[in-house]
Coordinates of C-alpha atoms and ligand atoms in Angstrom, one line a residue:
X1139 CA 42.9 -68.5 -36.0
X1140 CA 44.6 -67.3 -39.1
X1141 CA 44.3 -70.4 -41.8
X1142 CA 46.2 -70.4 -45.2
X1143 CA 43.3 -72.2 -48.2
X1144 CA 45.0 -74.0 -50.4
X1145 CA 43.2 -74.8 -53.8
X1146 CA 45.5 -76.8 -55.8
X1147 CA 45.3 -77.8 -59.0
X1148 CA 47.6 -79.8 -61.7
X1149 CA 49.1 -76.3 -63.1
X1150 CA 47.5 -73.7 -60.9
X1151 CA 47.1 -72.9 -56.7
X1152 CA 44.3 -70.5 -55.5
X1153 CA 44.6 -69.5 -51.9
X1154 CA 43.4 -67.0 -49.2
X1155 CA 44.6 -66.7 -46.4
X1156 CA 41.5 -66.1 -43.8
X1157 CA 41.2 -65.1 -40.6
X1158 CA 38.5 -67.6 -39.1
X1159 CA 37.4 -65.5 -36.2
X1160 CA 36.9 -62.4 -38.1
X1161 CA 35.4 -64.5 -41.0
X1162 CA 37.5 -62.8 -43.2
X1163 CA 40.1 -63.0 -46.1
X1164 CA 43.8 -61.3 -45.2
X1165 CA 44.4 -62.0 -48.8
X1166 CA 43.7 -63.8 -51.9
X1167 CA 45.7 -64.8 -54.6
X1168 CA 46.5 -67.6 -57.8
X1169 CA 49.6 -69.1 -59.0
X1170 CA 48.5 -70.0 -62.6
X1171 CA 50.9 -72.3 -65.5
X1172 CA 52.7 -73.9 -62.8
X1173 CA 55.3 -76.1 -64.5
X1174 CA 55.9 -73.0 -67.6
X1175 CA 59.0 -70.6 -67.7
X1176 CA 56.2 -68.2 -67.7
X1177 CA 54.2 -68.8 -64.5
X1178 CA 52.2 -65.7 -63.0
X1179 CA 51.4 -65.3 -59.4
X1180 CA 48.7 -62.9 -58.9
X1181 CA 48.1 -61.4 -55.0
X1182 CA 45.7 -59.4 -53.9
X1183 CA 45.3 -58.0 -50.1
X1184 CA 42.5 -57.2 -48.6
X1185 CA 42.8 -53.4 -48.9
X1186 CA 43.2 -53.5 -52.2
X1187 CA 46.9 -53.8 -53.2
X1188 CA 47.9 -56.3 -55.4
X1189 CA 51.0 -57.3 -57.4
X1190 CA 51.8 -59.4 -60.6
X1191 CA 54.9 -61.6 -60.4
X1192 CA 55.5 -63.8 -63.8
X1193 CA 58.7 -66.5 -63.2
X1194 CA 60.0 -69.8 -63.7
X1195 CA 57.3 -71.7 -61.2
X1196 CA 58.2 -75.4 -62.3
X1197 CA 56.7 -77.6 -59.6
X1198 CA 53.8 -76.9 -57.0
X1199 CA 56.5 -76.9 -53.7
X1200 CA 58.3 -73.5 -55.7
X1201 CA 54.6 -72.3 -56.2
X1202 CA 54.1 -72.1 -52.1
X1203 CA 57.2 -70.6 -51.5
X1204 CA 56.3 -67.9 -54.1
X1205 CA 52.8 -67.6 -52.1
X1206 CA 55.0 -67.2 -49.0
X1207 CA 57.2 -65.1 -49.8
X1208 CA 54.8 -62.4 -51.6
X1209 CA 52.0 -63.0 -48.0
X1210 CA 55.7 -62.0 -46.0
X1211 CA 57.2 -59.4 -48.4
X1212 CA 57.4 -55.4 -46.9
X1213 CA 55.1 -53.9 -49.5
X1214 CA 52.3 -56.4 -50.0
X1215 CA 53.0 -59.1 -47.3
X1216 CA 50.3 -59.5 -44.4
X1217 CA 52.0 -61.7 -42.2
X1218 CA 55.7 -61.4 -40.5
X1219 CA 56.5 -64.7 -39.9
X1220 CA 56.0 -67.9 -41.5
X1221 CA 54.9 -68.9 -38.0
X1222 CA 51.9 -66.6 -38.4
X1223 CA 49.9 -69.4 -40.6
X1224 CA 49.1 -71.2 -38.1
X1225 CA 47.1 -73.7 -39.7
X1226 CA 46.6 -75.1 -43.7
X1227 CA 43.5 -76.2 -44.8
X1228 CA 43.0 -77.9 -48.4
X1229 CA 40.2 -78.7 -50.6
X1230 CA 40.5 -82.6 -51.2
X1231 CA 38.6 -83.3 -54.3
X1232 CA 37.9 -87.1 -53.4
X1233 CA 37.4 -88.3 -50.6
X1234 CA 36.0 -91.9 -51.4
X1235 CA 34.0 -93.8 -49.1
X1236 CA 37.1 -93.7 -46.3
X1237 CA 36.5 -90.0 -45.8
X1238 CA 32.6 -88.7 -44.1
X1239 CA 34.4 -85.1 -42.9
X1240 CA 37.3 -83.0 -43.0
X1241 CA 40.4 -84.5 -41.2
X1242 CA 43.9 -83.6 -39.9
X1243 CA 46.8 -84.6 -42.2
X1244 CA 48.2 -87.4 -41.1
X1245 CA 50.9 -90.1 -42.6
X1246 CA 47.7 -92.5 -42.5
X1247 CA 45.2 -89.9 -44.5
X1248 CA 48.0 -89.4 -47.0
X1249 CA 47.7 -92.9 -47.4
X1250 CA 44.3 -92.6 -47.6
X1251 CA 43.9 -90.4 -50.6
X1252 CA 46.8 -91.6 -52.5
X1253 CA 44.0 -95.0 -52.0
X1254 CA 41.5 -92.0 -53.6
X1255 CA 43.9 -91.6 -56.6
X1256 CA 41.7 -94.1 -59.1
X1257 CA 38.1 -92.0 -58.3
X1258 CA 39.8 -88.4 -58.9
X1259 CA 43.0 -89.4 -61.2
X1260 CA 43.2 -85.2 -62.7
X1261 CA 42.6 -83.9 -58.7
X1262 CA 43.3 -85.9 -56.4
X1263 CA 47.5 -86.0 -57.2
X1264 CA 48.1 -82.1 -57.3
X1265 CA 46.1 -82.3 -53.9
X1266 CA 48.6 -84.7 -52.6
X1267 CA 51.5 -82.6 -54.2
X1268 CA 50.1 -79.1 -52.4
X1269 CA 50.1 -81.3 -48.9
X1270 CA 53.4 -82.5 -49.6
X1271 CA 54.7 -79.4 -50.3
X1272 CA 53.5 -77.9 -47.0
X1273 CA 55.1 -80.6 -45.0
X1274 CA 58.5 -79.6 -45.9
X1275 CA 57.9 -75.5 -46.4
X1276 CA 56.0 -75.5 -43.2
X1277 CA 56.8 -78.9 -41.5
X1278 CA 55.8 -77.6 -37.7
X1279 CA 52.4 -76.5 -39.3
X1280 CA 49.1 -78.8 -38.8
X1281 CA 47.5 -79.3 -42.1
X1282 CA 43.8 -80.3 -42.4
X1283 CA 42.0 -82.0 -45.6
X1284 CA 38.4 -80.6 -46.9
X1285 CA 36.6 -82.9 -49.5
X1286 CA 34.0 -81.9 -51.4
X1287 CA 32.6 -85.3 -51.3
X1288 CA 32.3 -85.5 -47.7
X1289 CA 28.5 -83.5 -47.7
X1290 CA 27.3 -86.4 -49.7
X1291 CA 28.5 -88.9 -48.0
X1292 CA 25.4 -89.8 -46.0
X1293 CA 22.6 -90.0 -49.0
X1294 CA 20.9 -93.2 -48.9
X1295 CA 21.8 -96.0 -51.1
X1296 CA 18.4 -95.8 -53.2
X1297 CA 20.2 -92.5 -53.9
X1298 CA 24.1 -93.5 -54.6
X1299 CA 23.7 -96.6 -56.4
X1300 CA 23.6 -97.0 -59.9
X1301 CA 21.4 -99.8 -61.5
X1302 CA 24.5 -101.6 -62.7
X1303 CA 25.2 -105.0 -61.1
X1304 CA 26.2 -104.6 -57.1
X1305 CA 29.7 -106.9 -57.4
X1306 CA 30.7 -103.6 -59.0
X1307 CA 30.0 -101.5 -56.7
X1308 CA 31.5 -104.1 -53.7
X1309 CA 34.8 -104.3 -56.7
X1310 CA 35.6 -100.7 -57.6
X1311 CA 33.6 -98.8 -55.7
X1312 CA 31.3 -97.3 -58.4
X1313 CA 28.7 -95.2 -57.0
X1314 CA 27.4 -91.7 -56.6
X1315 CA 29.7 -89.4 -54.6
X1316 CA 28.8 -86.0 -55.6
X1317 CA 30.7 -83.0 -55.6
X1318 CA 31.0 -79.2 -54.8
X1319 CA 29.9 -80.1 -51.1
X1320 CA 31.2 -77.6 -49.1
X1321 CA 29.3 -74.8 -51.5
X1322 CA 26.3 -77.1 -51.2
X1323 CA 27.0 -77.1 -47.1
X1324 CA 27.5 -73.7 -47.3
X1325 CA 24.7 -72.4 -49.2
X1326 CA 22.5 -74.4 -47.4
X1327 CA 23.3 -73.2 -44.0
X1328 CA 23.5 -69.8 -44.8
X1329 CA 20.0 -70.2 -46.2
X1330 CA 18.5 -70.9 -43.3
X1331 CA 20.4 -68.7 -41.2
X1332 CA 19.2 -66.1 -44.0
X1333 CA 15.2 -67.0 -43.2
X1334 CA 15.7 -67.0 -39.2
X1335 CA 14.9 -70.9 -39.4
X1336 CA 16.5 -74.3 -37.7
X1337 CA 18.7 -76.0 -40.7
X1338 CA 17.4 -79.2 -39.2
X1339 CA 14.0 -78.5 -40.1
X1340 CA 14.2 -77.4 -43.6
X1341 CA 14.0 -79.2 -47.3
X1342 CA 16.8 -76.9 -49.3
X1343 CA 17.8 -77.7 -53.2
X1344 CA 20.5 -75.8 -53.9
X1345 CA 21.5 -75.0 -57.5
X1346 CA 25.7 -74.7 -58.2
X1347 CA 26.1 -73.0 -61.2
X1348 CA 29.3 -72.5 -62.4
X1349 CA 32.2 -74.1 -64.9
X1350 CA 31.0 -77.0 -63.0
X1351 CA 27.2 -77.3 -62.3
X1352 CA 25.3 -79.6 -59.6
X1353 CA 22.4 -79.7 -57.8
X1354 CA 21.7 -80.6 -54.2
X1355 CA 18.5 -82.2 -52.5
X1356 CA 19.4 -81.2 -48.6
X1357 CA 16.8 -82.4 -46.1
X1358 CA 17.1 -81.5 -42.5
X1359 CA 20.7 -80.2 -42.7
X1360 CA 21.7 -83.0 -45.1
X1361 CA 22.7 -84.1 -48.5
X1362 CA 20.3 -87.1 -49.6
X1363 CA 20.7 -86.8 -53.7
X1364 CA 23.2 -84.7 -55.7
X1365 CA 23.3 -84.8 -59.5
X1366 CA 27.0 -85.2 -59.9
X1367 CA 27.9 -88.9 -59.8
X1368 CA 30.8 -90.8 -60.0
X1369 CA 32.7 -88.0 -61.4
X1370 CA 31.9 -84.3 -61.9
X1371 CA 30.5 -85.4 -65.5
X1372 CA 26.9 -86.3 -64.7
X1373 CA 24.0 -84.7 -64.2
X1374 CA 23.1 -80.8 -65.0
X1375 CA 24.8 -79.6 -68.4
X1376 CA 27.8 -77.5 -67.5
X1377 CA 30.6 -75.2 -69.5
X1378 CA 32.5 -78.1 -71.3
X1379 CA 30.7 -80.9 -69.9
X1380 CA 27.7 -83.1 -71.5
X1381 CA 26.2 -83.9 -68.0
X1382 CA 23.5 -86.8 -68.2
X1383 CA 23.0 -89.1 -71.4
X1384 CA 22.0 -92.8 -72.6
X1385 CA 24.9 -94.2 -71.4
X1386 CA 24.9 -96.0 -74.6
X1387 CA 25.7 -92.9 -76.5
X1388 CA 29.3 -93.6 -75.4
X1389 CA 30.5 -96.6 -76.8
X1390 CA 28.2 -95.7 -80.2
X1391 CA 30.3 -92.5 -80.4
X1392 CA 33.6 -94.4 -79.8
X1393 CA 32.5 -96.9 -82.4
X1394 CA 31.3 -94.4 -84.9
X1395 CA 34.1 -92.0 -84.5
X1396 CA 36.4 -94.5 -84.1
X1397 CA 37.2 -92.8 -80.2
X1398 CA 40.0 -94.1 -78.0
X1399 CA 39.2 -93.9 -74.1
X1400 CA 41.2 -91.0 -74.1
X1401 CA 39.3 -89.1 -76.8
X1402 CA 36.1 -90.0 -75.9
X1403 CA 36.9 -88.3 -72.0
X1404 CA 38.0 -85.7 -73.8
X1405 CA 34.8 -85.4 -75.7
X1406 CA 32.3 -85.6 -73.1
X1407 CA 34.5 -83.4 -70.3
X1408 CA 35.7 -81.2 -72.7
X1409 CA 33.8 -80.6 -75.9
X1410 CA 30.6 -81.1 -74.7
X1411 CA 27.9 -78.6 -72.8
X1412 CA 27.2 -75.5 -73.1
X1413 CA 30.7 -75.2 -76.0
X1414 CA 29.8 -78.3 -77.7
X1415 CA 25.7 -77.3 -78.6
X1416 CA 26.2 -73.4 -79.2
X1417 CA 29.7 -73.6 -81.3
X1418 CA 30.8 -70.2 -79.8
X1419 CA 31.4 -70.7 -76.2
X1420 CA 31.7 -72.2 -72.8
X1421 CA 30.3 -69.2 -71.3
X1422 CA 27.3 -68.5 -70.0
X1423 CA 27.9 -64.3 -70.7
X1424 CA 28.2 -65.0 -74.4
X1425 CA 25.9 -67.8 -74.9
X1426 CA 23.2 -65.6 -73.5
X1427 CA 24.8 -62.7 -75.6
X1428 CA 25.0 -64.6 -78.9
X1429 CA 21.2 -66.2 -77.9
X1430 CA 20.1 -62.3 -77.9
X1431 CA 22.2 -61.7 -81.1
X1432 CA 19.5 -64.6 -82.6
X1433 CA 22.2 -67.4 -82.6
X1434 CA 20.0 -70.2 -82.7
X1435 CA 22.9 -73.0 -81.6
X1436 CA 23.3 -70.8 -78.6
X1437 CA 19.7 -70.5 -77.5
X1438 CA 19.6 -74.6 -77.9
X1439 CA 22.2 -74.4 -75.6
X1440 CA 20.7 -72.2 -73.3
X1441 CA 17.2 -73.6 -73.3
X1442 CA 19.2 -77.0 -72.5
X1443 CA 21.5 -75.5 -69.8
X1444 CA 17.9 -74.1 -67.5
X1445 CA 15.4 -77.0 -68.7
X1446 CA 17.9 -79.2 -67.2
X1447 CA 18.1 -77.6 -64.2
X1448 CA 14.2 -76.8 -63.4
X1449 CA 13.7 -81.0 -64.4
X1450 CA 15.9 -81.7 -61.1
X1451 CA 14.2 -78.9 -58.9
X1452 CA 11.2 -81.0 -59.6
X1453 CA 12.8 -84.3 -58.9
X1454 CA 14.3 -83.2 -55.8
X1455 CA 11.3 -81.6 -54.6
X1456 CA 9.3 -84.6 -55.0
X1457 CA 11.9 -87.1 -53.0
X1458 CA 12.1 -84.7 -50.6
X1459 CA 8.4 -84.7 -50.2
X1460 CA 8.6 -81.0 -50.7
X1461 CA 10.3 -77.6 -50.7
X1462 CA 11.2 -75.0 -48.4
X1463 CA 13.9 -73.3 -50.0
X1464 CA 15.5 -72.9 -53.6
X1465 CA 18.8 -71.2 -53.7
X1466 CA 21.2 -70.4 -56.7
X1467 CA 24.9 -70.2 -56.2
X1468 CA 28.1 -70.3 -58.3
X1469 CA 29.3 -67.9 -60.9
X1470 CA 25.9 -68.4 -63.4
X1471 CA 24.0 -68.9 -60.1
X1472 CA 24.8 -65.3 -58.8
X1473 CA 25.2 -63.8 -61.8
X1474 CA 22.7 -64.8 -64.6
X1475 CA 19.3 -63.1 -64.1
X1476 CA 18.3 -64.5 -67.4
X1477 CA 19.2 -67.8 -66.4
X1478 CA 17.6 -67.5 -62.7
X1479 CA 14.3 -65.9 -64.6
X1480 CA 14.0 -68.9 -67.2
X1481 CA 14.6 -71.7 -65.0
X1482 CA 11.7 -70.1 -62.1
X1483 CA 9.2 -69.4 -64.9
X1484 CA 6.4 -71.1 -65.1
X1485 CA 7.0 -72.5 -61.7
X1486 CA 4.0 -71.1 -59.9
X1487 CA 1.7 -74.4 -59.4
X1488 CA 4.9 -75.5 -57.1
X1489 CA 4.3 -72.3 -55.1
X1490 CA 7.7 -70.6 -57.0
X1491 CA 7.6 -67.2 -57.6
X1492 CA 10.1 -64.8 -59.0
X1493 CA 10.6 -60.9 -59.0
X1494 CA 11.5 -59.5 -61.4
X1495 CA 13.2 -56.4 -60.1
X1496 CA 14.8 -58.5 -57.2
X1497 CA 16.2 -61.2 -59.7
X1498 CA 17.5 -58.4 -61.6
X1499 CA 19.2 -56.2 -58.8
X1500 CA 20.4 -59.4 -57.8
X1501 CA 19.2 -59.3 -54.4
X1502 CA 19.4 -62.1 -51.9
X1503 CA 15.6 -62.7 -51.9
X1504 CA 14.4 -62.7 -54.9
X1505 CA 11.5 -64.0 -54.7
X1506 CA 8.6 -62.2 -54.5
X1507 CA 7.0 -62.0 -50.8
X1508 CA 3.7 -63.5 -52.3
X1509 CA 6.0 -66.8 -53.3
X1510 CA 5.2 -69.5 -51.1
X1511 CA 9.3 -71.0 -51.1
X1512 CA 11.8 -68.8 -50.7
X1513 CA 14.3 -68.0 -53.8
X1514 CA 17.3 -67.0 -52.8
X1515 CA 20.7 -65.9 -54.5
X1516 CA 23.7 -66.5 -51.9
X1517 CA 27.6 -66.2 -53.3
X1518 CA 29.4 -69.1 -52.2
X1519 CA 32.5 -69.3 -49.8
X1520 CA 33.6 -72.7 -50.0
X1521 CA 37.1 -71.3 -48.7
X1522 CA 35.6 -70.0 -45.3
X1523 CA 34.3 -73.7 -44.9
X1524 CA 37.3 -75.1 -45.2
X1525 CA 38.8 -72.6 -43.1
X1526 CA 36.3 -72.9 -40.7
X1527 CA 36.8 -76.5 -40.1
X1528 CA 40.4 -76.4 -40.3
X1529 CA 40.3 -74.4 -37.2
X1530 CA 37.8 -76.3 -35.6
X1531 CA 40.1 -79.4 -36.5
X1532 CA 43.1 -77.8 -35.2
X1533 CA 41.6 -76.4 -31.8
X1534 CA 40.2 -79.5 -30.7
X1535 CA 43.6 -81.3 -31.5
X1536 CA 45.0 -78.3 -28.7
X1537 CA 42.7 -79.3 -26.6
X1538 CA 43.0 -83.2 -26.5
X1539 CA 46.7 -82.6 -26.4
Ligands
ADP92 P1 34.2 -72.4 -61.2 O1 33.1 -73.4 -61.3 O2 35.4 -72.6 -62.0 O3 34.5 -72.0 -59.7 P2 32.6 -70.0 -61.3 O4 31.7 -70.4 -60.2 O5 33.4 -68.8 -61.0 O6 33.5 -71.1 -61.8 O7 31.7 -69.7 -62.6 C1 32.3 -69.4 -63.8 C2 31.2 -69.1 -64.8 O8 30.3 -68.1 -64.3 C3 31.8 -68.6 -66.1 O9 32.1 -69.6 -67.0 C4 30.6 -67.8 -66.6 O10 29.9 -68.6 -67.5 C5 29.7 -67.5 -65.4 N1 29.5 -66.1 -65.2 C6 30.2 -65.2 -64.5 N2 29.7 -64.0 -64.5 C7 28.5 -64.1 -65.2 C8 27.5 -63.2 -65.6 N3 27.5 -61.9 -65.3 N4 26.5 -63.7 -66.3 C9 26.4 -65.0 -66.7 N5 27.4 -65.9 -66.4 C10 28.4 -65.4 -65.7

């Protein structure tokens, strides 16, 4: 089945458009500054052509029909027909409680996540908007909804609920929910398709390293702990984000500072991580360039970054009961071999070993055979997930019908 991704966000859209039984993107593209005079589409096919096409893109509906109309031109186009997408498939930030898998877009599930709105208030709405605007460019086309909450949605409660009295978990629904799933799915699987063993029998953390960071304890196939939370701003330190504190720290900033809600969000999602220690940037490339250089802010923030991450190895190893696999993922994940390298060291008493030359050739095993759990380096392809399962979603539909 050929399956157009839709990524959106509040000013930009990423798509590929994949064909599921060939496991493999057509074409991939962004529309970024969606709403600006000066919006840029930028599409790329698979055999390498690609084109640049800046214009007045002022709402997320003309952003499609730009996508469209570049995936149908002569020179750059690969379909010939709008009919040839014969499925969508969006990534749904927040799912909530109401949503334990991907789903086909109905009037009910856009119900259903405009319900979601509260828990994801910056995602969830351009979702909505890029679902909308596929109902009316392509209103004959099934359209199917990938969270990245769903992979979580089975942890225990020991593991999703906050020590904070229950009413307000019952009242608003605070609790853990977790993120990135379908890279933590992903990873996971491939990892034990990777070692020739049975997903179901395996005790995987999986290590997401990129603007955003999380972690993932996945036991037999499944998510039981993730260190994202309630939003994407707890756990592991990330780019622009603080990750875990005293809670505390909050309202003693705000009171201090003399913070509005606003500010302080913008503070801690923002200003924070790896930009707010070093001074110089949100990147892992230059923090570890500057940390080289002798910047001392930037090797805080480094030290902080992989400490953070090797503390949750160990706490995810130990509710697991133990380790089978450890794989990095993400754009730090798969490319840092200075953060890979700092994060293993040390690790040998828990049967971790890295290689040096692997790590650095950044192979997928990079371990050293002597290494009693596998370290492994897999790219993620949360888009073939959600392709995947849109075609699943859409077959079986074909079927009942
Ligand atoms: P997102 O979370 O937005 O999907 P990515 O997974 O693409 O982002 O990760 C982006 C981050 O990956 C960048 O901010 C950068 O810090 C990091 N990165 C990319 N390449 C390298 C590299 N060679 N070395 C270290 N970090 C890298």
């Amino acid at each position: 089945m050929k399956v157009l991704v839709l990524n959106c966000g509040s000013s930009s859209i990423k798509y590929q458009f994949i064909d599921t039984t060939e496991k493999f993107a057509l074409a991939k593209g962004v529309v970024e500054r969606i709403g600006m005079s000066s919006a840029v589409l930028s599409h790329n096919r698979h055999d390498g052509d690609g084109i640049k096409i800046v214009g007045e893109i002022l709402d997320h509906t003309i952003a499609i029909e730009y996508v469209l109309g570049v995936m149908l031109s002569k020179n750059h186009g690969v379909i010939d027909d709008k009919d040839d997408i014969e499925a969508v498939g969006h990534r749904v930030v927040h799912g909530g409680e109401t949503f334990s898998g991907s789903v086909l877009i109905t009037d009910e599930v856009i119900q259903g996540l405009q319900d979601n709105i509260e828990l994801a208030p910056l995602h969830n709405p351009p979702n909505l908007k890029g679902i909308q605007a596929v109902k009316r460019i392509l209103p004959g086309t099934p359209q199917v909804a990938v969270f990245d909450t769903a992979f979580h949605t089975q942890m225990p409660a020991k593991a999703f609920l906050y020590g904070i009295p229950y009413e307000l978990y019952k009242k608003y629904k605070i609790r853990r929910y977790g993120f990135h799933g379908t890279s933590h799915l992903y990873v996971s699987r491939k990892a034990a398709e990777i070692l020739g063993k049975n997903i179901e029998d395996l005790k995987i953390i999986t290590a997401h390293l990129g603007n955003g960071c999380s972690m993932a304890a996945v036991k037999n196939g499944k998510s039981v702990d993730t260190t994202m939370g309630f939003t994407p701003l707890e756990g592991l330190l990330m780019g622009t984000r603080s990750g875990d504190m005293d809670p505390w720290l909050i309202l003693y900033i705000m009171g201090k500072e003399g913070l509005s809600l606003n500010e302080a969000n913008t503070l801690l999602n923002k200003h924070s991580g790896l930009i707010g220690i070093s001074g110089e940037s949100s990147d892992m490339r230059e923090i570890v360039a500057a940390m080289n250089e002798g910047h001392k802010r930037s090797k805080y923030a480094f030290d902080i970054f992989t400490y953070r991450v090797k503390k949750y190895l160990g706490a995810y190893a130990a509710a697991m009961g133990g380790l089978d696999a450890f794989v990095f993922t993400g754009g730090i994940g798969e490319n840092s071999a200075e953060v890979r390298a700092e994060i293993c060291k040390d690790l040998e008493f828990m049967g971790i070993e890295l290689d040096e030359e692997r790590n650095k050739n950044k192979e997928e095993l990079i371990s050293k055979d002597s290494s009693r759990i596998p370290v492994l380096r897999i790219p993620t392809n949360e888009e073939l997930v959600i392709a995947m399962d849109t075609s699943q979603i859409v077959e079986e539909i074909k079927v009942h019908n």
